PDB file of C-alpha atoms and ligand atoms in Angstrom:
ATOM      1  CA  UNK A 638    -108.703  98.920 174.214  1.00 62.00           C
ATOM      2  CA  UNK A 639    -111.775  97.698 176.091  1.00 65.00           C
ATOM      3  CA  UNK A 640    -114.037  99.687 173.768  1.00 66.00           C
ATOM      4  CA  UNK A 641    -112.443  98.116 170.669  1.00 63.00           C
ATOM      5  CA  UNK A 642    -112.907  94.656 172.154  1.00 62.00           C
ATOM      6  CA  UNK A 643    -116.580  95.324 172.919  1.00 63.00           C
ATOM      7  CA  UNK A 644    -117.105  96.755 169.442  1.00 62.00           C
ATOM      8  CA  UNK A 645    -115.460  93.724 167.793  1.00 63.00           C
ATOM      9  CA  UNK A 646    -117.531  91.328 169.869  1.00 63.00           C
ATOM     10  CA  UNK A 647    -120.722  93.238 169.060  1.00 63.00           C
ATOM     11  CA  UNK A 648    -119.972  93.147 165.336  1.00 62.00           C
ATOM     12  CA  UNK A 649    -119.206  89.438 165.501  1.00 60.00           C
ATOM     13  CA  UNK A 650    -122.494  88.821 167.323  1.00 61.00           C
ATOM     14  CA  UNK A 651    -124.381  90.918 164.779  1.00 60.00           C
ATOM     15  CA  UNK A 652    -122.935  88.997 161.795  1.00 59.00           C
ATOM     16  CA  UNK A 653    -123.626  85.703 163.555  1.00 58.00           C
ATOM     17  CA  UNK A 654    -127.284  86.656 164.139  1.00 57.00           C
ATOM     18  CA  UNK A 655    -127.684  87.821 160.501  1.00 54.00           C
ATOM     19  CA  UNK A 656    -126.185  84.526 159.302  1.00 56.00           C
ATOM     20  CA  UNK A 657    -128.523  82.492 161.526  1.00 53.00           C
ATOM     21  CA  UNK A 658    -131.534  84.511 160.409  1.00 50.00           C
ATOM     22  CA  UNK A 659    -130.750  84.136 156.687  1.00 53.00           C
ATOM     23  CA  UNK A 660    -130.161  80.371 157.096  1.00 53.00           C
ATOM     24  CA  UNK A 661    -133.487  79.965 158.904  1.00 51.00           C
ATOM     25  CA  UNK A 662    -135.221  81.964 156.209  1.00 56.00           C
ATOM     26  CA  UNK A 663    -134.044  79.630 153.466  1.00 81.00           C
ATOM     27  CA  UNK A 664    -135.470  76.547 155.178  1.00 87.00           C
ATOM     28  CA  UNK A 665    -139.175  75.890 154.728  1.00 91.00           C
ATOM     29  CA  UNK A 666    -140.996  73.217 156.681  1.00 90.00           C
ATOM     30  CA  UNK A 667    -143.302  71.147 154.480  1.00 87.00           C
ATOM     31  CA  UNK A 668    -146.224  69.127 155.820  1.00 89.00           C
ATOM     32  CA  UNK A 669    -148.040  66.420 153.899  1.00 86.00           C
ATOM     33  CA  UNK A 670    -146.088  67.334 150.783  1.00 88.00           C
ATOM     34  CA  UNK A 671    -147.309  64.826 148.260  1.00 89.00           C
ATOM     35  CA  UNK A 672    -146.765  63.322 144.868  1.00 89.00           C
ATOM     36  CA  UNK A 673    -146.738  60.108 142.914  1.00 88.00           C
ATOM     37  CA  UNK A 674    -143.857  57.662 143.082  1.00 86.00           C
ATOM     38  CA  UNK A 675    -142.151  56.619 139.913  1.00 84.00           C
ATOM     39  CA  UNK A 676    -139.471  53.972 139.394  1.00 83.00           C
ATOM     40  CA  UNK A 677    -137.027  54.295 136.541  1.00 79.00           C
ATOM     41  CA  UNK A 678    -134.427  51.529 136.508  1.00 78.00           C
ATOM     42  CA  UNK A 679    -133.177  51.186 140.101  1.00 79.00           C
ATOM     43  CA  UNK A 680    -134.008  54.764 140.978  1.00 83.00           C
ATOM     44  CA  UNK A 681    -137.127  56.222 142.563  1.00 86.00           C
ATOM     45  CA  UNK A 682    -138.654  59.598 141.878  1.00 87.00           C
ATOM     46  CA  UNK A 683    -141.524  61.674 143.192  1.00 87.00           C
ATOM     47  CA  UNK A 684    -143.618  63.676 140.772  1.00 86.00           C
ATOM     48  CA  UNK A 685    -145.624  66.367 142.567  1.00 86.00           C
ATOM     49  CA  UNK A 686    -147.269  67.608 139.382  1.00 82.00           C
ATOM     50  CA  UNK A 687    -145.153  70.756 139.548  1.00 82.00           C
ATOM     51  CA  UNK A 688    -141.738  69.367 140.408  1.00 84.00           C
ATOM     52  CA  UNK A 689    -139.833  66.159 139.970  1.00 85.00           C
ATOM     53  CA  UNK A 690    -137.572  64.867 142.760  1.00 89.00           C
ATOM     54  CA  UNK A 691    -135.060  62.060 142.915  1.00 88.00           C
ATOM     55  CA  UNK A 692    -135.210  60.062 146.160  1.00 84.00           C
ATOM     56  CA  UNK A 693    -132.037  58.999 147.893  1.00 79.00           C
ATOM     57  CA  UNK A 694    -130.646  57.592 151.139  1.00 69.00           C
ATOM     58  CA  UNK A 695    -132.893  55.194 153.160  1.00 69.00           C
ATOM     59  CA  UNK A 696    -131.346  51.788 152.429  1.00 72.00           C
ATOM     60  CA  UNK A 697    -133.640  49.030 151.187  1.00 74.00           C
ATOM     61  CA  UNK A 698    -133.021  47.068 154.427  1.00 78.00           C
ATOM     62  CA  UNK A 699    -134.524  49.997 156.399  1.00 76.00           C
ATOM     63  CA  UNK A 700    -137.501  50.132 154.054  1.00 75.00           C
ATOM     64  CA  UNK A 701    -138.054  46.384 154.426  1.00 79.00           C
ATOM     65  CA  UNK A 702    -137.727  46.499 158.239  1.00 81.00           C
ATOM     66  CA  UNK A 703    -140.280  49.303 158.402  1.00 76.00           C
ATOM     67  CA  UNK A 704    -142.576  47.718 155.846  1.00 77.00           C
ATOM     68  CA  UNK A 705    -142.309  50.687 153.476  1.00 75.00           C
ATOM     69  CA  UNK A 706    -143.294  49.331 150.124  1.00 77.00           C
ATOM     70  CA  UNK A 707    -142.561  51.669 147.244  1.00 79.00           C
ATOM     71  CA  UNK A 708    -145.105  51.156 144.499  1.00 81.00           C
ATOM     72  CA  UNK A 709    -144.822  53.018 141.224  1.00 82.00           C
ATOM     73  CA  UNK A 710    -147.718  55.448 140.631  1.00 83.00           C
ATOM     74  CA  UNK A 711    -148.839  55.266 144.274  1.00 84.00           C
ATOM     75  CA  UNK A 712    -149.352  58.504 146.180  1.00 88.00           C
ATOM     76  CA  UNK A 713    -147.201  59.292 149.220  1.00 86.00           C
ATOM     77  CA  UNK A 714    -147.147  62.173 151.702  1.00 88.00           C
ATOM     78  CA  UNK A 715    -144.036  63.573 153.328  1.00 87.00           C
ATOM     79  CA  UNK A 716    -143.099  65.885 156.169  1.00 89.00           C
ATOM     80  CA  UNK A 717    -139.718  67.535 156.152  1.00 88.00           C
ATOM     81  CA  UNK A 718    -137.568  70.576 155.593  1.00 89.00           C
ATOM     82  CA  UNK A 719    -137.213  72.118 152.148  1.00 88.00           C
ATOM     83  CA  UNK A 720    -133.946  73.941 151.549  1.00 90.00           C
ATOM     84  CA  UNK A 721    -132.225  74.851 148.303  1.00 85.00           C
ATOM     85  CA  UNK A 722    -134.042  72.287 146.143  1.00 87.00           C
ATOM     86  CA  UNK A 723    -133.517  69.457 148.646  1.00 90.00           C
ATOM     87  CA  UNK A 724    -136.104  68.062 151.053  1.00 89.00           C
ATOM     88  CA  UNK A 725    -134.786  66.439 154.206  1.00 89.00           C
ATOM     89  CA  UNK A 726    -137.646  63.990 154.798  1.00 86.00           C
ATOM     90  CA  UNK A 727    -138.654  63.383 158.446  1.00 86.00           C
ATOM     91  CA  UNK A 728    -141.705  61.227 157.932  1.00 86.00           C
ATOM     92  CA  UNK A 729    -143.274  59.352 155.064  1.00 83.00           C
ATOM     93  CA  UNK A 730    -146.981  58.478 154.964  1.00 82.00           C
ATOM     94  CA  UNK A 731    -148.095  55.698 152.677  1.00 71.00           C
ATOM     95  CA  UNK A 732    -151.661  54.505 152.248  1.00 69.00           C
ATOM     96  CA  UNK A 733    -151.197  52.049 155.119  1.00 71.00           C
ATOM     97  CA  UNK A 734    -148.675  53.595 157.472  1.00 74.00           C
ATOM     98  CA  UNK A 735    -146.381  56.412 158.517  1.00 78.00           C
ATOM     99  CA  UNK A 736    -142.678  55.945 159.233  1.00 79.00           C
ATOM    100  CA  UNK A 737    -140.163  58.187 160.935  1.00 80.00           C
ATOM    101  CA  UNK A 738    -137.118  58.429 158.682  1.00 79.00           C
ATOM    102  CA  UNK A 739    -134.400  58.848 161.310  1.00 78.00           C
ATOM    103  CA  UNK A 740    -131.872  56.315 162.549  1.00 75.00           C
ATOM    104  CA  UNK A 741    -131.334  55.668 166.270  1.00 76.00           C
ATOM    105  CA  UNK A 742    -128.911  58.646 166.462  1.00 81.00           C
ATOM    106  CA  UNK A 743    -131.424  61.046 164.894  1.00 78.00           C
ATOM    107  CA  UNK A 744    -129.574  61.219 161.579  1.00 81.00           C
ATOM    108  CA  UNK A 745    -131.608  61.648 158.429  1.00 80.00           C
ATOM    109  CA  UNK A 746    -132.205  58.607 156.287  1.00 81.00           C
ATOM    110  CA  UNK A 747    -133.937  60.037 153.301  1.00 82.00           C
ATOM    111  CA  UNK A 748    -133.741  63.151 151.240  1.00 85.00           C
ATOM    112  CA  UNK A 749    -135.160  64.205 147.896  1.00 86.00           C
ATOM    113  CA  UNK A 750    -133.425  66.422 145.384  1.00 89.00           C
ATOM    114  CA  UNK A 751    -135.379  68.524 142.936  1.00 88.00           C
ATOM    115  CA  UNK A 752    -134.498  67.694 139.372  1.00 86.00           C
ATOM    116  CA  UNK A 753    -133.714  70.421 136.882  1.00 88.00           C
ATOM    117  CA  UNK A 754    -134.932  68.982 133.592  1.00 90.00           C
ATOM    118  CA  UNK A 755    -133.324  69.427 130.191  1.00 95.00           C
ATOM    119  CA  UNK A 756    -134.730  71.629 127.462  1.00 96.00           C
ATOM    120  CA  UNK A 757    -134.388  71.728 123.670  1.00 97.00           C
ATOM    121  CA  UNK A 758    -133.583  74.989 121.955  1.00 97.00           C
ATOM    122  CA  UNK A 759    -136.102  74.727 119.109  1.00 97.00           C
ATOM    123  CA  UNK A 760    -134.151  77.174 116.940  1.00 97.00           C
ATOM    124  CA  UNK A 761    -131.110  74.917 116.940  1.00 97.00           C
ATOM    125  CA  UNK A 762    -132.810  71.510 116.643  1.00 98.00           C
ATOM    126  CA  UNK A 763    -132.384  69.984 113.167  1.00 98.00           C
ATOM    127  CA  UNK A 764    -134.950  67.231 113.821  1.00 97.00           C
ATOM    128  CA  UNK A 765    -132.553  64.277 113.540  1.00 98.00           C
ATOM    129  CA  UNK A 766    -134.507  62.376 116.270  1.00 98.00           C
ATOM    130  CA  UNK A 767    -131.351  60.864 117.762  1.00 98.00           C
ATOM    131  CA  UNK A 768    -132.191  62.141 121.245  1.00 98.00           C
ATOM    132  CA  UNK A 769    -135.642  60.524 121.138  1.00 98.00           C
ATOM    133  CA  UNK A 770    -134.107  57.089 120.519  1.00 97.00           C
ATOM    134  CA  UNK A 771    -131.677  57.435 123.410  1.00 96.00           C
ATOM    135  CA  UNK A 772    -133.712  58.950 126.229  1.00 96.00           C
ATOM    136  CA  UNK A 773    -134.110  56.209 128.901  1.00 91.00           C
ATOM    137  CA  UNK A 774    -137.509  57.516 130.009  1.00 88.00           C
ATOM    138  CA  UNK A 775    -139.018  58.273 126.593  1.00 93.00           C
ATOM    139  CA  UNK A 776    -139.391  61.866 127.682  1.00 93.00           C
ATOM    140  CA  UNK A 777    -138.667  63.310 124.241  1.00 97.00           C
ATOM    141  CA  UNK A 778    -141.088  63.463 121.364  1.00 97.00           C
ATOM    142  CA  UNK A 779    -141.020  65.212 118.016  1.00 98.00           C
ATOM    143  CA  UNK A 780    -143.499  68.039 117.561  1.00 97.00           C
ATOM    144  CA  UNK A 781    -143.589  69.672 114.136  1.00 97.00           C
ATOM    145  CA  UNK A 782    -140.108  68.347 113.372  1.00 96.00           C
ATOM    146  CA  UNK A 783    -138.578  69.628 116.610  1.00 97.00           C
ATOM    147  CA  UNK A 784    -137.660  67.606 119.714  1.00 98.00           C
ATOM    148  CA  UNK A 785    -139.648  68.509 122.835  1.00 97.00           C
ATOM    149  CA  UNK A 786    -138.811  67.247 126.331  1.00 96.00           C
ATOM    150  CA  UNK A 787    -141.595  66.417 128.779  1.00 91.00           C
ATOM    151  CA  UNK A 788    -140.229  67.890 132.033  1.00 86.00           C
ATOM    152  CA  UNK A 789    -142.420  65.509 134.085  1.00 80.00           C
ATOM    153  CA  UNK A 790    -140.521  62.527 132.725  1.00 84.00           C
ATOM    154  CA  UNK A 791    -137.024  63.962 132.474  1.00 89.00           C
ATOM    155  CA  UNK A 792    -134.723  62.554 135.174  1.00 87.00           C
ATOM    156  CA  UNK A 793    -131.912  64.926 134.172  1.00 90.00           C
ATOM    157  CA  UNK A 794    -129.529  62.125 133.221  1.00 91.00           C
ATOM    158  CA  UNK A 795    -128.028  64.352 130.512  1.00 94.00           C
ATOM    159  CA  UNK A 796    -127.813  61.563 127.929  1.00 96.00           C
ATOM    160  CA  UNK A 797    -129.738  63.510 125.298  1.00 97.00           C
ATOM    161  CA  UNK A 798    -127.317  66.422 125.558  1.00 97.00           C
ATOM    162  CA  UNK A 799    -123.995  64.701 126.217  1.00 96.00           C
ATOM    163  CA  UNK A 800    -124.388  61.116 125.006  1.00 96.00           C
ATOM    164  CA  UNK A 801    -124.561  57.705 126.666  1.00 92.00           C
ATOM    165  CA  UNK A 802    -120.874  56.852 126.680  1.00 92.00           C
ATOM    166  CA  UNK A 803    -121.481  54.374 123.871  1.00 92.00           C
ATOM    167  CA  UNK A 804    -122.551  55.040 120.284  1.00 94.00           C
ATOM    168  CA  UNK A 805    -124.727  58.062 120.975  1.00 95.00           C
ATOM    169  CA  UNK A 806    -122.535  61.120 121.438  1.00 96.00           C
ATOM    170  CA  UNK A 807    -125.262  63.590 122.353  1.00 97.00           C
ATOM    171  CA  UNK A 808    -127.170  66.136 120.330  1.00 98.00           C
ATOM    172  CA  UNK A 809    -125.038  66.803 117.224  1.00 97.00           C
ATOM    173  CA  UNK A 810    -125.851  70.508 117.196  1.00 98.00           C
ATOM    174  CA  UNK A 811    -125.754  71.207 120.931  1.00 97.00           C
ATOM    175  CA  UNK A 812    -129.448  72.067 121.032  1.00 97.00           C
ATOM    176  CA  UNK A 813    -130.105  70.551 124.462  1.00 97.00           C
ATOM    177  CA  UNK A 814    -129.157  71.994 127.824  1.00 96.00           C
ATOM    178  CA  UNK A 815    -130.253  71.822 131.417  1.00 92.00           C
ATOM    179  CA  UNK A 816    -132.612  74.418 132.850  1.00 83.00           C
ATOM    180  CA  UNK A 817    -130.706  76.639 135.305  1.00 76.00           C
TER     181      UNK A 817
HETATM  182  S1  SF4 B1378    -130.573  65.270 118.911  1.00 56.11           S
HETATM  183 FE1  SF4 B1378    -130.615  67.519 118.888  1.00 56.11          FE
HETATM  184  S2  SF4 B1378    -130.993  68.055 116.760  1.00 56.11           S
HETATM  185 FE2  SF4 B1378    -131.512  65.899 116.968  1.00 56.11          FE
HETATM  186  S3  SF4 B1378    -133.731  65.912 117.380  1.00 56.11           S
HETATM  187 FE3  SF4 B1378    -132.675  65.907 119.364  1.00 56.11          FE
HETATM  188  S4  SF4 B1378    -132.526  68.073 119.915  1.00 56.11           S
HETATM  189 FE4  SF4 B1378    -132.989  67.984 117.740  1.00 56.11          FE
HETATM  190  S1  SF4 B1379    -131.916  64.415 130.376  1.00 56.11           S
HETATM  191 FE1  SF4 B1379    -132.576  63.954 128.286  1.00 56.11          FE
HETATM  192  S2  SF4 B1379    -132.180  61.752 128.058  1.00 56.11           S
HETATM  193 FE2  SF4 B1379    -132.184  62.179 130.261  1.00 56.11          FE
HETATM  194  S3  SF4 B1379    -134.290  61.843 130.878  1.00 56.11           S
HETATM  195 FE3  SF4 B1379    -134.114  64.017 130.432  1.00 56.11          FE
HETATM  196  S4  SF4 B1379    -134.801  64.153 128.317  1.00 56.11           S
HETATM  197 FE4  SF4 B1379    -134.311  62.001 128.668  1.00 56.11          FE
END
């Protein structure tokens, strides 16, 4: 009986350690991760040149209190933890200052989620141009009669594919989908 108990406990410990190890492996610490800010409507984004992130959390009152002024096209640097397409931001460095993005209890105030842009299947596109008129960021242009999405400007709103809830009902031939 004692042996079974020890064996069970050992197995439990082993699985726990494997779980901890795999979780730690997935998290990558980033230092001075940088990109250019971009405002679209009320939302803010960071374009790193390779990836596009949507910024969330930190309330505007916190930003004002800490004199963090978000300026479109300005460069910012960030320290944080990168895990599964989300960066938990610890510190932001602007041209003038650096600010710790934690509240008084140590809870995070700001995270950034990597955006998976939309893509046009050129073989399906019939060149109707409807998506180009309805993209809120003008990320779609026609190239040789086919719609092409600029991934650097796509905020993954899905309007081009699924419609805007008003007159535009989305791509009529289902040529647009999100990159997996
Ligand atoms: S709405 Fe669809 S078919 Fe029309 S241009 Fe855009 S991708 Fe092509
Ligand atoms: S999902 Fe479509 S409509 Fe929305 S920003 Fe991207 S390209 Fe434009």
